[in-house]
Short mmCIF file of C-alpha atoms (C1' of nucleotides) in Angstrom, two decimals:
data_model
loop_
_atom_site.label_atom_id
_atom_site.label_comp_id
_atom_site.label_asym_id
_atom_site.label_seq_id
_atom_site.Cartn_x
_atom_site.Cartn_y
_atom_site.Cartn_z
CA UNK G 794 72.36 23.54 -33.13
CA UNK G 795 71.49 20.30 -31.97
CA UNK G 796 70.33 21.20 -28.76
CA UNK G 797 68.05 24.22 -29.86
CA UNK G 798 66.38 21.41 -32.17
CA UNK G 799 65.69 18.90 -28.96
CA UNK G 800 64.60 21.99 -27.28
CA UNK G 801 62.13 22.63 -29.71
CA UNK G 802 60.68 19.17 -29.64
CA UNK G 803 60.28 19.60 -25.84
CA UNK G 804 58.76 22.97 -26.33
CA UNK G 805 56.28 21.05 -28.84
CA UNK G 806 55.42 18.14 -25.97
CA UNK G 807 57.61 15.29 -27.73
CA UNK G 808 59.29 12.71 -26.03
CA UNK G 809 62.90 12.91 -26.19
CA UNK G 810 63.82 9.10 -27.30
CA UNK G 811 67.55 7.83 -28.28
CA UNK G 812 66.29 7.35 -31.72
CA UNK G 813 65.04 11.15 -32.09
CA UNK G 814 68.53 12.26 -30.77
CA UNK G 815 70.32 10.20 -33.23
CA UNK G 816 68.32 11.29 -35.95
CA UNK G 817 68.17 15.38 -34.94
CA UNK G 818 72.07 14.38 -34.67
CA UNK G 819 72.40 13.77 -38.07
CA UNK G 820 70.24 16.31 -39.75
CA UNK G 821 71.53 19.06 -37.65
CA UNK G 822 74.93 18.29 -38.82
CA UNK G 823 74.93 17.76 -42.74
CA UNK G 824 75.69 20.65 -45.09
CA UNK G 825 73.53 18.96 -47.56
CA UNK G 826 69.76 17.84 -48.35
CA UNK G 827 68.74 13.98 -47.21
CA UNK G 828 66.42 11.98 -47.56
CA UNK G 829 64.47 9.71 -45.63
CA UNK G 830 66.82 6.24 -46.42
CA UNK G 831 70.05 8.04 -45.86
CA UNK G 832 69.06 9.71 -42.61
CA UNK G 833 68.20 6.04 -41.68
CA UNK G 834 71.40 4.07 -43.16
CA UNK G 835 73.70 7.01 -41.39
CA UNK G 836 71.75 7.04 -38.19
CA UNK G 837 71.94 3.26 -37.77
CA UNK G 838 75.28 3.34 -38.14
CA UNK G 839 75.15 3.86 -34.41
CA UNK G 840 71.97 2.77 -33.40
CA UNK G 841 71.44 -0.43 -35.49
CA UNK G 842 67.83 -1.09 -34.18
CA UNK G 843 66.23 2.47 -35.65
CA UNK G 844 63.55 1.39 -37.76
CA UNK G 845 62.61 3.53 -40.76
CA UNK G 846 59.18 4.27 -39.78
CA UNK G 847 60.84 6.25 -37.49
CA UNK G 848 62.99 8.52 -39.39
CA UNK G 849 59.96 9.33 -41.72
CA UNK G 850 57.80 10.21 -38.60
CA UNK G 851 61.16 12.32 -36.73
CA UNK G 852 61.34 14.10 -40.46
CA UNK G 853 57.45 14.84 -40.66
CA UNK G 854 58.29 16.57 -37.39
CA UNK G 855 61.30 18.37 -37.64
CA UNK G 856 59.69 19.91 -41.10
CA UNK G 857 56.29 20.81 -39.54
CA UNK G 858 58.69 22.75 -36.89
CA UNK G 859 60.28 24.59 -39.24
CA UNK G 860 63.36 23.04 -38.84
CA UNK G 861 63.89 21.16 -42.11
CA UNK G 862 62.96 22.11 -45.67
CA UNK G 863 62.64 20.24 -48.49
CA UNK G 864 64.84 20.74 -51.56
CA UNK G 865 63.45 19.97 -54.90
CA UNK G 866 65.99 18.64 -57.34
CA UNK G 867 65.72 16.39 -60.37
CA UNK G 868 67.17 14.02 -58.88
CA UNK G 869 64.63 13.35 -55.94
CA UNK G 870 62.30 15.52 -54.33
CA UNK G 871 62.42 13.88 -51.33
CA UNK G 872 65.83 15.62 -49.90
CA UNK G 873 65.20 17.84 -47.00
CA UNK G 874 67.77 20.17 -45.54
CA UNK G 875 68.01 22.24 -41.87
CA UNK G 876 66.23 25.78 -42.69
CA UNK G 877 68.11 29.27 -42.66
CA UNK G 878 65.71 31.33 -41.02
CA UNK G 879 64.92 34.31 -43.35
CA UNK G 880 67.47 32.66 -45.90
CA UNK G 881 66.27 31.16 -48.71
CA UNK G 882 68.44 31.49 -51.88
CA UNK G 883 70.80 28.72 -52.06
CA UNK G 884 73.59 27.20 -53.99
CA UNK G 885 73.95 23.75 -54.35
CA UNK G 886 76.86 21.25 -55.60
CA UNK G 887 75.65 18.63 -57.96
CA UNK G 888 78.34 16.44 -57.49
CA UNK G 889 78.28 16.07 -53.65
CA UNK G 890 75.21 17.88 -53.04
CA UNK G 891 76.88 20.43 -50.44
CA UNK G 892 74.04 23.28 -50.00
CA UNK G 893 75.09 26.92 -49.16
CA UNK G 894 72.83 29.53 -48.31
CA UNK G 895 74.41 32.84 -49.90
CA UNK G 896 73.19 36.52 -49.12
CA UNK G 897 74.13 39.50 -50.98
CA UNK G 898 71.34 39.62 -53.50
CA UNK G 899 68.51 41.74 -52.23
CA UNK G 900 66.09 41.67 -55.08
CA UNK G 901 62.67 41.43 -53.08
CA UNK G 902 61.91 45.19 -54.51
CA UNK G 903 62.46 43.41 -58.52
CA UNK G 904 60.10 40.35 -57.24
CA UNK G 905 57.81 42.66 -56.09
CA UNK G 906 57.48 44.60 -59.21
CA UNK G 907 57.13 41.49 -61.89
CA UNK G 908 54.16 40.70 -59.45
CA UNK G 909 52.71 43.66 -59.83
CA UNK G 910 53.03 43.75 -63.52
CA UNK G 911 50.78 40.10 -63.71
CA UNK G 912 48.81 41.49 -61.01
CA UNK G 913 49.95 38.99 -58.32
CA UNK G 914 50.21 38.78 -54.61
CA UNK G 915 53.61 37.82 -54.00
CA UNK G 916 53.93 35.31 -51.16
CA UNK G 917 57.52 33.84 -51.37
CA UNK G 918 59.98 32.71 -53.79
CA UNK G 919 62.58 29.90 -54.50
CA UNK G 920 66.11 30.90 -56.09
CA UNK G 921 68.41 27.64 -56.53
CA UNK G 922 72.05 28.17 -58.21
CA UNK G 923 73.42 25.27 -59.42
CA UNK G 924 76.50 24.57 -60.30
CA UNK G 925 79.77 22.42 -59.09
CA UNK G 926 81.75 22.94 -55.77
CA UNK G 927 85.81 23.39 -56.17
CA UNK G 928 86.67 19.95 -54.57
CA UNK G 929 84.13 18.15 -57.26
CA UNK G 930 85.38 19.63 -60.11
CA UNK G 931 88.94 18.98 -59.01
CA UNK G 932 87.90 15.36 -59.14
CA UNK G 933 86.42 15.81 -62.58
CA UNK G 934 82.95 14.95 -62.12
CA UNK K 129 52.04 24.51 -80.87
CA UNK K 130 50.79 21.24 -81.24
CA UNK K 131 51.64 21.00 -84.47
CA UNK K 132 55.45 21.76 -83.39
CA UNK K 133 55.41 19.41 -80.98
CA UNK K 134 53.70 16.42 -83.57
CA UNK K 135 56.24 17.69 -85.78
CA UNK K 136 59.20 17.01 -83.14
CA UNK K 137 57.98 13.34 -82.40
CA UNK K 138 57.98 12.70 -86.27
CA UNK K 139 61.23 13.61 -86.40
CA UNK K 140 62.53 11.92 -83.64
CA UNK K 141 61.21 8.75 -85.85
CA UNK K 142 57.77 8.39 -83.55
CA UNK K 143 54.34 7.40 -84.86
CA UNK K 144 51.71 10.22 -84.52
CA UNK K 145 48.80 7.73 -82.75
CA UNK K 146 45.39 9.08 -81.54
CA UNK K 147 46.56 8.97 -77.95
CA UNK K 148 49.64 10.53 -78.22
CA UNK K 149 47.46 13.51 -80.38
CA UNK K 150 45.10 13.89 -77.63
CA UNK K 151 47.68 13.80 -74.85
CA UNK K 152 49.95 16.07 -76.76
CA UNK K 153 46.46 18.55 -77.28
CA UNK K 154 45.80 18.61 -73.66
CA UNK K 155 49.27 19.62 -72.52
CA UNK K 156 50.34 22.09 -74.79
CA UNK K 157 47.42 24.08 -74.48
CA UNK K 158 47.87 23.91 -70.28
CA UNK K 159 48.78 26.86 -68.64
CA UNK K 160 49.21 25.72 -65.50
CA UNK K 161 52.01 22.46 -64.77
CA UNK K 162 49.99 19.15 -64.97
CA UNK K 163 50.60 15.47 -62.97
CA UNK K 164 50.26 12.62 -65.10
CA UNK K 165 46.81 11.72 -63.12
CA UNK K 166 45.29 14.92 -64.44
CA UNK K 167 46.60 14.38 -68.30
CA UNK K 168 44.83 10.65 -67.84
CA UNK K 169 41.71 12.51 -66.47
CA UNK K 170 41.74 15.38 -69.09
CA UNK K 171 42.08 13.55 -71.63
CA UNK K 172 40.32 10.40 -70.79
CA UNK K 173 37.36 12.84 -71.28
CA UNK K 174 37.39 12.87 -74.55
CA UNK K 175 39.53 9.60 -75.33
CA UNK K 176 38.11 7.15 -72.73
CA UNK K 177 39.81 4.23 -73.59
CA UNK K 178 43.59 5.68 -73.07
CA UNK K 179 45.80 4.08 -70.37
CA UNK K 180 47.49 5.58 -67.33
CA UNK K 181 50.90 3.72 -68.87
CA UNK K 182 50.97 5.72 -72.38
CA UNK K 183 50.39 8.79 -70.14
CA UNK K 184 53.15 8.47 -68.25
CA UNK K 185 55.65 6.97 -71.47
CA UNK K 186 54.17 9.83 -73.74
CA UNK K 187 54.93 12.47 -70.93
CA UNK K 188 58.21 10.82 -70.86
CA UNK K 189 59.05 11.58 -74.27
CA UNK K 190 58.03 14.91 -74.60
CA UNK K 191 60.27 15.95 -71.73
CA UNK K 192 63.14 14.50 -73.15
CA UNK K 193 62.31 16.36 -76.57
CA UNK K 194 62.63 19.51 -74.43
CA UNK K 195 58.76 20.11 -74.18
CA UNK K 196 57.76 19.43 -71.14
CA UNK K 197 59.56 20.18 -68.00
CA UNK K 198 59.03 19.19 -63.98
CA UNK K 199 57.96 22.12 -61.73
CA UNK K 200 58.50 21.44 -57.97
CA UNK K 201 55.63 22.47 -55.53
CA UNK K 202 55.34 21.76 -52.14
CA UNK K 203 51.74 19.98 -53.81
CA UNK K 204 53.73 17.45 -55.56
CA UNK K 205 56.89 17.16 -58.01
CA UNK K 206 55.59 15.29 -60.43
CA UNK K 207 54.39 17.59 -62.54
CA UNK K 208 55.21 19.27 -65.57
CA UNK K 209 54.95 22.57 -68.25
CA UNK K 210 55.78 23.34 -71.47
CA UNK K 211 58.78 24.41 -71.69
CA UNK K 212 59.78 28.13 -73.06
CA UNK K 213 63.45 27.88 -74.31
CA UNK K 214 65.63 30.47 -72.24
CA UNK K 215 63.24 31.14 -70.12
CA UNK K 216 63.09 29.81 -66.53
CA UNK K 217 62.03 32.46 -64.32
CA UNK K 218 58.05 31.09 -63.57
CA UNK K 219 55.52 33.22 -61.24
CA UNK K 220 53.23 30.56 -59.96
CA UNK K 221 49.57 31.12 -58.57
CA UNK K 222 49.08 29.26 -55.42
CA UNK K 223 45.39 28.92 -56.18
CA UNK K 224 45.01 27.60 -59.90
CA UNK K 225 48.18 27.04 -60.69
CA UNK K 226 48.63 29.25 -63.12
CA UNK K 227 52.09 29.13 -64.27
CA UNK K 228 53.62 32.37 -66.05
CA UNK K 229 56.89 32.73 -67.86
CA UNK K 230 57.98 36.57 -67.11
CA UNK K 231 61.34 37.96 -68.47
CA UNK K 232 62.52 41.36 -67.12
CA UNK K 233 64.78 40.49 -64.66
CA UNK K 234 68.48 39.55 -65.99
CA UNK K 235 70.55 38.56 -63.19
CA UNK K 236 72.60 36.13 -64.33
CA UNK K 237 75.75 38.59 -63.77
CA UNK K 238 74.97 38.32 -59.82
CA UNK K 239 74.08 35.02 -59.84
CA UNK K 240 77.89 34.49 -61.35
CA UNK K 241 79.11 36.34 -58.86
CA UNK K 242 77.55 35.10 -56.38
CA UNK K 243 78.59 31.37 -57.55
CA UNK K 244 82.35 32.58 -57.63
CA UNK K 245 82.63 34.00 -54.13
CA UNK K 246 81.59 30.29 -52.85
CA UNK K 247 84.63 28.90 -55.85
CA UNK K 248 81.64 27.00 -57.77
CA UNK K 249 81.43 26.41 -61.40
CA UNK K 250 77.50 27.51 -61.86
CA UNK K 251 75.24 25.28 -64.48
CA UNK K 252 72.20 26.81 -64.34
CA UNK K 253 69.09 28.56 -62.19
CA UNK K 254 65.74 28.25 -61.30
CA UNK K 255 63.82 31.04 -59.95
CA UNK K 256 60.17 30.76 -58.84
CA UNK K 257 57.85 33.11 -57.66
CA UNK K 258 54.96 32.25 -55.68
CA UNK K 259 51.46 33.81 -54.89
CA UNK K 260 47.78 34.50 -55.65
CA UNK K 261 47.13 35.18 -59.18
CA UNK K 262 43.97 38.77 -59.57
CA UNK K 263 41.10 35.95 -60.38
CA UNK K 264 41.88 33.56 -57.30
CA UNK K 265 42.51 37.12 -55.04
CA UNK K 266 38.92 38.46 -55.81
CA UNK K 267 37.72 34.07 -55.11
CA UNK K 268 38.95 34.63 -51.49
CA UNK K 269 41.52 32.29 -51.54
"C1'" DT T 1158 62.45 6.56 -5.96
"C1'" DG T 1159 58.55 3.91 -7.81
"C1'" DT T 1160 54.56 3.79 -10.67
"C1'" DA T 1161 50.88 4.95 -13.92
"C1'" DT T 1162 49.94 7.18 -18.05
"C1'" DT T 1163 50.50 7.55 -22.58
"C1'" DA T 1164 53.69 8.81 -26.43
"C1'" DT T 1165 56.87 6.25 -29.15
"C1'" DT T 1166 58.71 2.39 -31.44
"C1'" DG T 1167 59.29 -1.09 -35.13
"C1'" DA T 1168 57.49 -5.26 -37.60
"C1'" DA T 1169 54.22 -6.26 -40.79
"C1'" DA T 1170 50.61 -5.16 -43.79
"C1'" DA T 1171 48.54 -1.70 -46.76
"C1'" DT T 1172 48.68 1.94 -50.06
"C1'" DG T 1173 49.67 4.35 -54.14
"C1'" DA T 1174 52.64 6.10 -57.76
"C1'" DC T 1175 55.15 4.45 -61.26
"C1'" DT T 1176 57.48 0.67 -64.26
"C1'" DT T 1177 57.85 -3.65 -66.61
"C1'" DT T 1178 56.02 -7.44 -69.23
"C1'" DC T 1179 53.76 -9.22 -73.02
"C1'" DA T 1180 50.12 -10.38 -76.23
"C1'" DT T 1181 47.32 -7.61 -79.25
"C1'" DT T 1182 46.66 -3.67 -82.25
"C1'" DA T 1183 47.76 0.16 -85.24
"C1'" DT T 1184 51.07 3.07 -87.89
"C1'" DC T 1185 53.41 3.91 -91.93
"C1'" DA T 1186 57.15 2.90 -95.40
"C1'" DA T 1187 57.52 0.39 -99.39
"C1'" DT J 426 47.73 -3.33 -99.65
"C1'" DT J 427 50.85 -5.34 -96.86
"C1'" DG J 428 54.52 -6.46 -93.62
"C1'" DA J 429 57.74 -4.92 -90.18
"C1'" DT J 430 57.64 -3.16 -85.99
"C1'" DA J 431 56.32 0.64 -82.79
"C1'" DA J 432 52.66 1.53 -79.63
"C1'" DT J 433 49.01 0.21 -76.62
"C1'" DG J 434 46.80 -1.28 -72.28
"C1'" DA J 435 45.82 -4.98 -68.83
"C1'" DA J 436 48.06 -7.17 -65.36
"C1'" DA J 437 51.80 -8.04 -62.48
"C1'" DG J 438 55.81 -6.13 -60.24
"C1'" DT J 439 58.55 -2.62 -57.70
"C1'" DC J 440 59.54 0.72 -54.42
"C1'" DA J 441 58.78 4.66 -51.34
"C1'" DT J 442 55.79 5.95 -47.95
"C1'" DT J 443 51.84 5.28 -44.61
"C1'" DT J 444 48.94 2.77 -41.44
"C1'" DT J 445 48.10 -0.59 -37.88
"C1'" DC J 446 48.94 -2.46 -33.55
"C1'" DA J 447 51.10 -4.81 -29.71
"C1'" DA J 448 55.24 -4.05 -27.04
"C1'" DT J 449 58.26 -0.65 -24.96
"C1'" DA J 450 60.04 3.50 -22.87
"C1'" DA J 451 59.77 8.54 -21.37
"C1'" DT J 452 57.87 11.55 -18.26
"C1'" DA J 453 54.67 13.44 -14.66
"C1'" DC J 454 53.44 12.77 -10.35
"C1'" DA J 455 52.58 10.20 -6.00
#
DNA sequence: TGTATTATTGAAAATGACTTTCATTATCAA
DNA sequence: TTGATAATGAAAGTCATTTTCAATAATACA
């Protein structure tokens, strides 16, 4: 994962610095949406110098690459998450914020047609479930 | 519709002022999701000597009341639509913005489903569709 | 391997959206 | 009509994000 993301960055004519590794290290790994000040407090965890001007330009990057996505939620719109390619229903924890793209739902033909009906061109579509994970409603959040 | 919504600050023990009329007028008669910076535009036009800071505390209190509500768009989060109780399946026009409330579809079966293969306790949904409304089609967008 | 080019970095300053403060003004119950 | 007090808006404050710029480091190439 990580290394296809690096790759990518080469492929694009970036530099690859310690502070981009550190940061595609982090975002490559989490199962859940981050934003900009936690990518920075867990990347300088081990690499105290990383500045945060940094992890907002790395982000603006990795995003414009396709490789991160942002995830609206009420509680910040500034949460961005690795991208499923092709995958974009997902189900997200609101205690621990643990995001899980599901498949199994094939309803592009039902989009299609409520389009149709308002006379639209269909383009793409968000689907969120929300709801709470087993561990966080063990610990009765 | 205004009137419901005067009629739901009164109750809520508010005082109907000229401002919060005017704001009140502009956004329930939107169709399309509006930022605070367009409400202060709209209706500065016809109330010029309203301030950006009863904007945002009036917009405040209507989505509490359950009137308004935040849309997320790549073009911003900040802004917001009248609600339509039980209904939160939007088709949204990339062009004008154009925001459309469409019912048809009840999947809330398969999203349960879907929510107890992964063992989560689901809360709710939100399902958007995105594209190019007929008018902004035929306007080459 | 050494070196030149130039992309990248991070501190500091700037920006812009939003919030808080507070003196003045306006609503509305009595 | 009047008084209590909610609401207003200018100004100052806050905070996330962006821009600037001199110093630094990655990479291509000699």
């Amino acid at each position: 994962m990580k290394n296809i993301w690096i790759d990518k960055l080469k492929e694009k004519g970036m530099r690859i610095t310690a502070q981009r590794e550190a940061i595609v290290d982090i975002l490559s790994q989490s199962d859940k949406a981050l934003e900009p000040i936690e990518v920075y407090d867990l990347t300088r965890q081990n690499h105290p110098t990383l500045g945060m001007v940094t992890v907002y330009r790395t982000m603006e990057c990795l995003e414009e690459l396709g490789l991160l996505q942002k995830v609206h939620q009420d509680s910040g719109c500034n949460k961005y998450l690795k991208v499923k390619e092709g995958h974009n229903h997902l189900l997200i924890c609101r205690g621990c914020g643990k995001a899980i793209y599901f498949e199994g739902l094939d309803m592009e033909m039902q989009f299609e047609g409520i389009a149709q009906q308002h006379n639209f061109n269909l383009e793409d579509h968000w689907l969120q479930l929300n709801g709470l994970c087993q561990q966080c409603q063990a610990s009765g959040r």
